[in-house]
CSV table of C-alpha atoms and ligand atoms in Angstrom, one decimal:
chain,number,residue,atom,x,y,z
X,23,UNK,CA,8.7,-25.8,8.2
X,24,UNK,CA,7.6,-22.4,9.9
X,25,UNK,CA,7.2,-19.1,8.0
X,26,UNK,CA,9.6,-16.9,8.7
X,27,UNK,CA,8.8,-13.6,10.4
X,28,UNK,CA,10.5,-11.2,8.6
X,29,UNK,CA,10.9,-11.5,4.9
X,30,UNK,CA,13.0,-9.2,2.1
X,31,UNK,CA,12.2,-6.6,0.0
X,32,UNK,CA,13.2,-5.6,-3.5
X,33,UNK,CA,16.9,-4.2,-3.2
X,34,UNK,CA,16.7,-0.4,-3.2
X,35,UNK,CA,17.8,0.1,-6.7
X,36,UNK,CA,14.5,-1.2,-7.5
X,37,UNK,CA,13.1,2.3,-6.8
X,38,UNK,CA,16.0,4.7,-7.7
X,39,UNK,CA,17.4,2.9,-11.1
X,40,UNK,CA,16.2,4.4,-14.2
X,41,UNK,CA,17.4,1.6,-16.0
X,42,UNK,CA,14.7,-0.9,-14.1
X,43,UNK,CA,12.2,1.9,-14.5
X,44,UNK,CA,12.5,2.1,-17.7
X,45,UNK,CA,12.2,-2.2,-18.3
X,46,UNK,CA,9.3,-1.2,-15.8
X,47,UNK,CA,7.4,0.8,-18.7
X,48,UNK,CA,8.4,-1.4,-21.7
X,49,UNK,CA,7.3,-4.7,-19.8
X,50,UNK,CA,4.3,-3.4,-17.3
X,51,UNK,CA,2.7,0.0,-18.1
X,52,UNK,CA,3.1,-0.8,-22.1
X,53,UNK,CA,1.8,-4.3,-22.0
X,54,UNK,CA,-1.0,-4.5,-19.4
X,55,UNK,CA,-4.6,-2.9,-19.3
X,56,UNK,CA,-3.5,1.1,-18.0
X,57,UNK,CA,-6.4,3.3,-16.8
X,58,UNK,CA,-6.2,6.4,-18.2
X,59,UNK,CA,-9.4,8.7,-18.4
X,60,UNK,CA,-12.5,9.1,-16.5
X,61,UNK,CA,-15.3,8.5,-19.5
X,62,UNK,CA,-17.3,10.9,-18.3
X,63,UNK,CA,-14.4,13.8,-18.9
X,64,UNK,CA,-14.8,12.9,-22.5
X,65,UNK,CA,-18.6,14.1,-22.5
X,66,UNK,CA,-18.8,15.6,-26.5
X,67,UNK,CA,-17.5,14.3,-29.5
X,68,UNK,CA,-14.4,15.5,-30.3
X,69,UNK,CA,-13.6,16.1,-26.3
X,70,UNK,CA,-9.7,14.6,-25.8
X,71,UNK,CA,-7.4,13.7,-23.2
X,72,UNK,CA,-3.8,12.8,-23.7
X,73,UNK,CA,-2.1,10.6,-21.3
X,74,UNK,CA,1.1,9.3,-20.8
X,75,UNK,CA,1.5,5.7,-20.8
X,76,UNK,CA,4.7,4.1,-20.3
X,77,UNK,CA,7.2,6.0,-22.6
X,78,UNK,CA,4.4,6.7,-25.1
X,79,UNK,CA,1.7,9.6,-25.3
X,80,UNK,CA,-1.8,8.5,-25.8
X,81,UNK,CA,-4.5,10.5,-27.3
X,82,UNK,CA,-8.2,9.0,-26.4
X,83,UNK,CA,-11.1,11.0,-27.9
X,84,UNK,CA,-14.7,10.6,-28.3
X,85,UNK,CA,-16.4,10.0,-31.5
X,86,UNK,CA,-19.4,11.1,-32.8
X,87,UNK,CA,-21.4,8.0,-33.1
X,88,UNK,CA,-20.3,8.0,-28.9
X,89,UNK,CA,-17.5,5.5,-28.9
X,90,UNK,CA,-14.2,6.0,-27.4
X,91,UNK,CA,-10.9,5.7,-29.3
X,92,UNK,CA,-7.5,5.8,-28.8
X,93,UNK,CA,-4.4,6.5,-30.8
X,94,UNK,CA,-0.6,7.5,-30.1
X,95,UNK,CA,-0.5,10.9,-30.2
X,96,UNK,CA,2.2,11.0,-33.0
X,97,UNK,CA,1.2,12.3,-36.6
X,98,UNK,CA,2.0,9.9,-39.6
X,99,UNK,CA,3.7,12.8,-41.6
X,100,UNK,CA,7.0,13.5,-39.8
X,101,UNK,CA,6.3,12.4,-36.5
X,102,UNK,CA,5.4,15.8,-34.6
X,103,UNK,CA,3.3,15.6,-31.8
X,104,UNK,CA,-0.4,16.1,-32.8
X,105,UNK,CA,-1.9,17.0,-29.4
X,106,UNK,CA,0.4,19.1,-27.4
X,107,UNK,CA,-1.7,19.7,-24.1
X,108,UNK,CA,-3.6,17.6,-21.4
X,109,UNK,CA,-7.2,18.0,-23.3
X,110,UNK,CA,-9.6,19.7,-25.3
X,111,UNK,CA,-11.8,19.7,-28.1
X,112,UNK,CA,-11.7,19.4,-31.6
X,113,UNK,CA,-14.6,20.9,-33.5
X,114,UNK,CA,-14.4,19.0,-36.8
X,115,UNK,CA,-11.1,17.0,-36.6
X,116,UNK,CA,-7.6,16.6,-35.1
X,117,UNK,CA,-5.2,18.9,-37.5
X,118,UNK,CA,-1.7,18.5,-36.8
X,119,UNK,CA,0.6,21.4,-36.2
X,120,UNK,CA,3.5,21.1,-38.4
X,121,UNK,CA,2.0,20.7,-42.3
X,122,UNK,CA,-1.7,20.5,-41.5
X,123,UNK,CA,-2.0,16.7,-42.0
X,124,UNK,CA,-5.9,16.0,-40.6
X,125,UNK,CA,-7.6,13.3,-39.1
X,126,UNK,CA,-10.9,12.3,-38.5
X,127,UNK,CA,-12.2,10.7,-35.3
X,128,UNK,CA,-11.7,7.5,-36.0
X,129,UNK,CA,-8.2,8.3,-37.3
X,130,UNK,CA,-8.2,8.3,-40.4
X,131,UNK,CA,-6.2,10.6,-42.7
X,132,UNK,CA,-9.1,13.2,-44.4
X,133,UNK,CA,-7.3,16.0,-45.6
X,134,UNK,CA,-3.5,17.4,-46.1
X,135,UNK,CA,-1.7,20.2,-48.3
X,136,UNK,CA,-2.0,18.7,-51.7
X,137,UNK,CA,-3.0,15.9,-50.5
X,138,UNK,CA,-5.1,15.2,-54.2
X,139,UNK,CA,-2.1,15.5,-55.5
X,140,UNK,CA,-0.2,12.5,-53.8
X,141,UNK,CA,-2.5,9.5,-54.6
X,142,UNK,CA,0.1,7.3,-53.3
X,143,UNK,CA,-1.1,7.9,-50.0
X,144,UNK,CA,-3.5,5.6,-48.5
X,145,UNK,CA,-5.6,7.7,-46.0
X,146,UNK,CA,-5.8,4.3,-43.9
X,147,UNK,CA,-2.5,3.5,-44.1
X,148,UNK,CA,-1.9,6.9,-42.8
X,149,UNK,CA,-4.5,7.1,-40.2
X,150,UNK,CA,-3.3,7.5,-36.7
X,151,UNK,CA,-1.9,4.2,-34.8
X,152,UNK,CA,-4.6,2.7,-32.8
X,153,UNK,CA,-4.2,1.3,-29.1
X,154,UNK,CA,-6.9,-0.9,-28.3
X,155,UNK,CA,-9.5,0.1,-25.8
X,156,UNK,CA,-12.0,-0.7,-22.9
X,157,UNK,CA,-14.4,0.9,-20.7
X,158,UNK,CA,-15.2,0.1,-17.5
X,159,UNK,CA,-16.0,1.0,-14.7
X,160,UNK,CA,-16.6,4.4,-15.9
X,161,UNK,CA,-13.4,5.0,-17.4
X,162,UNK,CA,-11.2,4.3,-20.4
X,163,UNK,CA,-8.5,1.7,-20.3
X,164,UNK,CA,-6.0,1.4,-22.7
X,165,UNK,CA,-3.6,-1.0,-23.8
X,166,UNK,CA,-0.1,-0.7,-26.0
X,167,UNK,CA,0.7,-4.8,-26.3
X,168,UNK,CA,0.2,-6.0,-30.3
X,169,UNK,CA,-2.5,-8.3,-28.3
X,170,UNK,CA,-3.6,-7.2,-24.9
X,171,UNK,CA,-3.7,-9.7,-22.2
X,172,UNK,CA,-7.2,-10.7,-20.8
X,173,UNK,CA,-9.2,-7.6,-19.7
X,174,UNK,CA,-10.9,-10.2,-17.2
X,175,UNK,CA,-8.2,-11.8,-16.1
X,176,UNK,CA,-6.0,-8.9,-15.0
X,177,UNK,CA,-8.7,-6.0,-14.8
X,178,UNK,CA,-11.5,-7.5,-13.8
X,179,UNK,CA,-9.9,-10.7,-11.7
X,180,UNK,CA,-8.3,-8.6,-9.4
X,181,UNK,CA,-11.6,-7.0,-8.2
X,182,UNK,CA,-12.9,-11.2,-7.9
X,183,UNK,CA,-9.6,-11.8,-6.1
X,184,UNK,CA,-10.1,-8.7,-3.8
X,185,UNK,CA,-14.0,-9.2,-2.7
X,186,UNK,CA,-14.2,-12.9,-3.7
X,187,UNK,CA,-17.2,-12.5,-6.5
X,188,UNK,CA,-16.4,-10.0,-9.4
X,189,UNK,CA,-20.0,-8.7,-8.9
X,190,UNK,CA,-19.7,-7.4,-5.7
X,191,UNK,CA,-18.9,-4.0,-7.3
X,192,UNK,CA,-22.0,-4.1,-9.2
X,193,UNK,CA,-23.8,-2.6,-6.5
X,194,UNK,CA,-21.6,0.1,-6.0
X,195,UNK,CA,-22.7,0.9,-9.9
X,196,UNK,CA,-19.8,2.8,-10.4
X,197,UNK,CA,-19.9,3.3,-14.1
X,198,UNK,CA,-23.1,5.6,-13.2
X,199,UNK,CA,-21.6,7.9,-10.3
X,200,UNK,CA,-20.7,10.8,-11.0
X,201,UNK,CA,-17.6,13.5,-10.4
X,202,UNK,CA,-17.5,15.4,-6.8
X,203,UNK,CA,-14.3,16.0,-6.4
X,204,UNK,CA,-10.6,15.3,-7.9
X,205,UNK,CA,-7.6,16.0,-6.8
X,206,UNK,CA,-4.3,15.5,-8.3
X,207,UNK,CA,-0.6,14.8,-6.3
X,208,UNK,CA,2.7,14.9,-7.8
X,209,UNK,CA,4.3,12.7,-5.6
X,210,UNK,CA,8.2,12.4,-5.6
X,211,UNK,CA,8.0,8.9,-5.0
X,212,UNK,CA,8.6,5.4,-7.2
X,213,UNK,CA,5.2,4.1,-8.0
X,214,UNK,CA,5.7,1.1,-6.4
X,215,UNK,CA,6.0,2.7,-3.0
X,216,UNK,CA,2.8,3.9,-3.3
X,217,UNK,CA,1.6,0.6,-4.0
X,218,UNK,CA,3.1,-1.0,-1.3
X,219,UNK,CA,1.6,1.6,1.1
X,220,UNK,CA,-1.7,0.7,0.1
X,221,UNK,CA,-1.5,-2.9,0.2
X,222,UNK,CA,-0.9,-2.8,4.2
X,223,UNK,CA,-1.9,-0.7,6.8
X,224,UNK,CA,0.8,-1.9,9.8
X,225,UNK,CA,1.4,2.1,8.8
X,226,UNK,CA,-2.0,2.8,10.1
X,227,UNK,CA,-2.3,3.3,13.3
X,228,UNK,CA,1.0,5.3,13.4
X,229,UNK,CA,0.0,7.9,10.1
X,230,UNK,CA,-3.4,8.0,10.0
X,231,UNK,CA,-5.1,9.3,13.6
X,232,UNK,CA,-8.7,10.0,11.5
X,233,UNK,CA,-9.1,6.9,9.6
X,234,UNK,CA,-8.0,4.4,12.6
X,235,UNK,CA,-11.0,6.3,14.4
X,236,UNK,CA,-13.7,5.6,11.3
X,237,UNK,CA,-12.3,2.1,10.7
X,238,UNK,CA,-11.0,0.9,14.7
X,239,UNK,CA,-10.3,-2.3,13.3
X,240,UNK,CA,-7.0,-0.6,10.9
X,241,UNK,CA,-5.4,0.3,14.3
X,242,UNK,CA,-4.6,-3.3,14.5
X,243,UNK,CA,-1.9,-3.2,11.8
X,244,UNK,CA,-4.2,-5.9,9.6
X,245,UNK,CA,-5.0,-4.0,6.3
X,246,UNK,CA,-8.7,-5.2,4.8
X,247,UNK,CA,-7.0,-6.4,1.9
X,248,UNK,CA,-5.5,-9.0,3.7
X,249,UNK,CA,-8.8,-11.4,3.7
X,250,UNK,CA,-10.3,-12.0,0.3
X,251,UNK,CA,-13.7,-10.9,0.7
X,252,UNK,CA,-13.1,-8.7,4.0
X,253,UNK,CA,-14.5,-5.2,4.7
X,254,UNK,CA,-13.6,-2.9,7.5
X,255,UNK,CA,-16.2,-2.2,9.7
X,256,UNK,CA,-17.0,1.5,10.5
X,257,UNK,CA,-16.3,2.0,14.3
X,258,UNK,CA,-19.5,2.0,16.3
X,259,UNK,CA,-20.3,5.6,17.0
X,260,UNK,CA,-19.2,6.4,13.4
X,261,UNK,CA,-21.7,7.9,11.0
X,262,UNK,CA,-20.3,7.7,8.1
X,263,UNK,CA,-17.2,7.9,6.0
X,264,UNK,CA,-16.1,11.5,6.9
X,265,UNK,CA,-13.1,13.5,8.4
X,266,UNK,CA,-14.9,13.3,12.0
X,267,UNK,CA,-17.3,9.8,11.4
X,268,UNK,CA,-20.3,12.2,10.7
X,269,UNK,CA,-23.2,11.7,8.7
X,270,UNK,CA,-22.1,10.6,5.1
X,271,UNK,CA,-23.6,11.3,1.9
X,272,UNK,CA,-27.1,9.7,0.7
X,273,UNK,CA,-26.2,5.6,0.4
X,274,UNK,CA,-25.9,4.0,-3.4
X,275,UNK,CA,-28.8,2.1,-3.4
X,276,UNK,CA,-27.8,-0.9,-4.4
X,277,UNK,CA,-24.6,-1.4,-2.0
X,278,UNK,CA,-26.2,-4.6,-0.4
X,279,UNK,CA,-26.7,-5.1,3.4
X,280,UNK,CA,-23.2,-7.2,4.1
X,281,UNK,CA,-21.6,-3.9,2.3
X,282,UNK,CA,-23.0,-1.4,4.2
X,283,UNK,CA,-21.2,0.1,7.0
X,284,UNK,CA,-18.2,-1.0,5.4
X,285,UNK,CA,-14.9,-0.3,3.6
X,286,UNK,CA,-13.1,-2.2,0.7
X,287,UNK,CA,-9.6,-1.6,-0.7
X,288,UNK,CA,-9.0,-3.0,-4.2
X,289,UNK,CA,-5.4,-2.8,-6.2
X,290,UNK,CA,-5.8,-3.1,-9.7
X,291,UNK,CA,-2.0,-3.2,-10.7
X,292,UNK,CA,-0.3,-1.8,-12.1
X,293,UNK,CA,-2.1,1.5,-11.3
X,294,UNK,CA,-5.3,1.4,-9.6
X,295,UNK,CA,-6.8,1.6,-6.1
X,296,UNK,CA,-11.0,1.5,-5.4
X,297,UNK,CA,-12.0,2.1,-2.5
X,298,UNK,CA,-15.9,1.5,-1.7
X,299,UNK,CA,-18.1,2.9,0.8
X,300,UNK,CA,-21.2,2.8,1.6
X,301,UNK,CA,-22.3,6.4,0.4
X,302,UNK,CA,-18.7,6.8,-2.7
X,303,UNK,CA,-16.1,5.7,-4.6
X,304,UNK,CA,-12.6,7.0,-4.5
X,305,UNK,CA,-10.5,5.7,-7.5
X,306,UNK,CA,-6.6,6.3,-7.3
X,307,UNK,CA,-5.4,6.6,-10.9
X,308,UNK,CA,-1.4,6.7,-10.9
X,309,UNK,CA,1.0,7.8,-14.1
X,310,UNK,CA,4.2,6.9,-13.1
X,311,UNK,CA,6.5,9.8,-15.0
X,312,UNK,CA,9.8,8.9,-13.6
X,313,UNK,CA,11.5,6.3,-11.3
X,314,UNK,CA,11.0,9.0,-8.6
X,315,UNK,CA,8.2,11.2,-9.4
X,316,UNK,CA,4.6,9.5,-9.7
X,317,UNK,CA,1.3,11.7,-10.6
X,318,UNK,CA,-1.8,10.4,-8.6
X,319,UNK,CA,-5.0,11.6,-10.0
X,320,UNK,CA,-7.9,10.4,-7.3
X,321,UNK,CA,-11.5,10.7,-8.2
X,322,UNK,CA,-14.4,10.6,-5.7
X,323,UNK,CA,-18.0,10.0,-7.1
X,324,UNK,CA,-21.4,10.3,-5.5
X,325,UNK,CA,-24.7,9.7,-6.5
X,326,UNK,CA,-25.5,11.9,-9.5
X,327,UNK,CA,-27.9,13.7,-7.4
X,328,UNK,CA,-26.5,14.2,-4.5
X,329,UNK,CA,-23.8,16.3,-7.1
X,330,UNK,CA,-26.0,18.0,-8.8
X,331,UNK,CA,-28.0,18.8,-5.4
X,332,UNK,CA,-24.5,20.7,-4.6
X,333,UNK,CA,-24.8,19.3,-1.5
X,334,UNK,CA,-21.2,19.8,0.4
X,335,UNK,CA,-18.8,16.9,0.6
X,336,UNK,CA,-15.8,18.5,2.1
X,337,UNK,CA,-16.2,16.1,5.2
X,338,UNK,CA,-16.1,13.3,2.6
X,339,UNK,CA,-13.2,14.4,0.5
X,340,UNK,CA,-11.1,15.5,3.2
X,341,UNK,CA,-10.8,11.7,5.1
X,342,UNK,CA,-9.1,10.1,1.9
X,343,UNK,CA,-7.8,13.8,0.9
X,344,UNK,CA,-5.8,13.8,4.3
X,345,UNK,CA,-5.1,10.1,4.0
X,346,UNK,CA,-3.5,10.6,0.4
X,347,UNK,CA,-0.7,13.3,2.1
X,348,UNK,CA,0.0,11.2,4.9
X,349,UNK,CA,0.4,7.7,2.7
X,350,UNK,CA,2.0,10.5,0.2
X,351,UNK,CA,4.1,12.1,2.5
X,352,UNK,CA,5.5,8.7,3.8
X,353,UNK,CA,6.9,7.7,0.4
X,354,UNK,CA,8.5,10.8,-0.4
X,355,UNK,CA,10.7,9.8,2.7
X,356,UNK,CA,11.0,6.5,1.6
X,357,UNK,CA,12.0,7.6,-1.9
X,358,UNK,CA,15.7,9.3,-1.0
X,359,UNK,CA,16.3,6.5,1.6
X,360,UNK,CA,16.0,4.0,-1.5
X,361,UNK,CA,19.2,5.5,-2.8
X,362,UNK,CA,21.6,4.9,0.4
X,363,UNK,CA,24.0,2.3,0.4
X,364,UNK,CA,22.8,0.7,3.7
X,365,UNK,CA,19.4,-0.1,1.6
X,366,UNK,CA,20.8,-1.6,-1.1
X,367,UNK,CA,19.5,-5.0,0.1
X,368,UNK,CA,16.6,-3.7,1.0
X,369,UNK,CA,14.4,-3.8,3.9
X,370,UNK,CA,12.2,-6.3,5.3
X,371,UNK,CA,8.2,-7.2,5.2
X,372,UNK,CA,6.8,-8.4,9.0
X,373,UNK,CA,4.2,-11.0,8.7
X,374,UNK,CA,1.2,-8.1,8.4
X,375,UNK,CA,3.2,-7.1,5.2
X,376,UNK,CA,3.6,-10.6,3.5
X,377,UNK,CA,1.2,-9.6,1.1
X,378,UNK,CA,3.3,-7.6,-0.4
X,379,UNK,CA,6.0,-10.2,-1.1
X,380,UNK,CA,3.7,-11.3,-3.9
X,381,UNK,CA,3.3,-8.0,-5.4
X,382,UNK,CA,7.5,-8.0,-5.6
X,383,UNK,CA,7.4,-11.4,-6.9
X,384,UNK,CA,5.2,-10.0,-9.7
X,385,UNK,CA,7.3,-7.7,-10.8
X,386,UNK,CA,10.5,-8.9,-10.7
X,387,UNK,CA,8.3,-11.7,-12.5
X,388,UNK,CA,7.3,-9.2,-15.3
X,389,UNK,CA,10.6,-7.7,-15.5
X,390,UNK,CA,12.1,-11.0,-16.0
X,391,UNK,CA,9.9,-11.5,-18.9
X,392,UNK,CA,11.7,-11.9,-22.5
X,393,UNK,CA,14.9,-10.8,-20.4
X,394,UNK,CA,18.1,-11.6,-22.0
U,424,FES,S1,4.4,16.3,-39.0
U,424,FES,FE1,2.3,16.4,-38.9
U,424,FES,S2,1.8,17.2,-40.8
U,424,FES,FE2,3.9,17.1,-40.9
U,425,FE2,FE1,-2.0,4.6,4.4
């Protein structure tokens, strides 16, 4: 039997529904690994970012012996929100703002109006709610689920399934790199949009003019993340990994001689994108806040010296930078179209785009999950 050519999509009520965004949260962004904080932004103890995972705020702080924890940001009292912006730092402890209930590092409850007076409160009972944890890569994870799925499997297997050896990041050593630039989108597209636009590039030669010239080969249609183990090869006169294919950054030393001169794509679902280069590392966090509005922050890191060197990087930041608006810019006209009635079968994937039939299947996999 032959494949067919053209295959379908999810219906369009898959991006505009609130009702399948919301099974999306309870069944995928609160079960699974989520990636929620650059390590390096929590750089004290105390220092604390809160997050939005799912339907749930997370608070993830340092501690002072240098671990990383996280909590839901949700005092035990009466429920008020203990951490009310995007980060900070906390001198001594977290206090909430309602009745002053306080809470060490590790969560636990340390101090409260009266509390002497109320020894029926156990001060571990009434610690903050823990979510269980992981660093890699140089950043946090997180994860809601009573008992996370495999970090390996999901976080760390898609990286083997992408380059075909889960240490073929190692080189890149990306937990060492550090910030150069980061720049957040609010995108008013469904998250899984943006997914889909980064799984394939038959969008390539058609949105984006600057990276077809770096990587010649993406003009073909064929995104690199169609061959396990595949990395695009810079176009011969290019230089490096820059807006006009001039000279890059100073190389990561350990990016190995089959790497270099190359570019890799990885999806982590249900949120991630890595892309690796010979000279940085771009990761794509996303924090899907509605079923049409999704916050992309996208980190690129460098050699720690060639940032603290101050050396520019504009030429670097702006390929990926001007690739994000165009990819960006294409969902946003997706999103609207999502909604009309001729889509609500959906559309269709041409064979450069099969890939992303399994990503669908996924989902409506998840989705299905403990359905009734
Ligand atoms: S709600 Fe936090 S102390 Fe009362
Ligand atoms: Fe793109």
């Amino acid at each position: 039997m032959s494949t067919p050519s053209l295959i379908p999509t999810l219906p369009g009520a898959a991006y505009v529904d609130p009702a399948v965004f919301r099974t999306e949260q309870e069944r995928i962004f609160e079960q699974m690994w989520f990636c929620a904080v650059r390590s390096a932004d929590l750089d004290k103890p105390g220092a604390w970012r809160t997050v939005q995972v799912g339907r749930e705020s997370v608070l993830i702080s340092r501690t002072r012996k240098g671990g990383v924890r996280a909590f839901y940001n949700i005092c035990r009292h009466r429920g008020v929100k203990l951490c009310l912006e995007e980060q900070g730092e906390a001198a001594r402890s977290f206090q909430c703002p309602y009745h002053a209930w306080t809470y060490d590092f590790e969560g636990k409850l340390i101090a409260a109006p009266n509390l002497t007076k109320m020894p029926d409160i156990d001060r571990d009972e009434y610690g903050l709610v823990k979510v269980h944890v992981r660093e890699y890569l140089g950043y946090v994870w997180v994860c809601l689920a009573d008992e996370p799925p495999s970090f390996e499997a999901d976080v760390m297997g898609a990286i083997e399934e992408r380059l075909g050896d889960v240490h073929a990041i190692d080189g890149y050593d990306v937990a060492n790199l550090s910030l150069g630039r980061r720049i957040r989108y609010d995108v008013k597209a469904n998250w899984k949009l943006i997914v889909e636009n980064f799984m394939e590039c038959y969008h390539c030669a058609t949105i984006h003019p600057e990276l077809t010239e770096v990587l010649p080969e993406f003009a073909d249609g064929l995104a690199a993340q169609y061959f396990v183990g595949h990395g695009a090869e810079f176009g011969e006169d290019v230089k490096g990994f820059t807006i006009d294919g001039s000279e890059g950054l100073d190389a990561i030393p350990g990016v190995g001689e089959d790497q270099d001169r190359r570019y890799y794509a990885i999806t982590i679902k249900p949120t991630v994108f890595v892309n690796l280069v010979p000279d940085h590392v771009i990761i794509h966090r996303m924090f899907p806040m509605a079923v049409d509005r999704t916050v992309v922050e996208c980190d690129w890191l460098y050699l720690p010296s060639v940032v603290e060197s101050g050396k520019d990087v504009t030429a670097s930041v702006e390929l990926f930078h001007r690739v994000n608006q165009q990819d960006f810019d294409a969902c946003e006209r997706c999103q609207p179209a999502m909604g009309s009635r001729v889509y609500a079968n959906g559309g269709v994937l041409v064979p450069s785009e099969h890939h992303i039939g399994a990503f669908h299947d996924w989902v409506q996999e998840r989705l299905g999950e403990g359905a009734s």
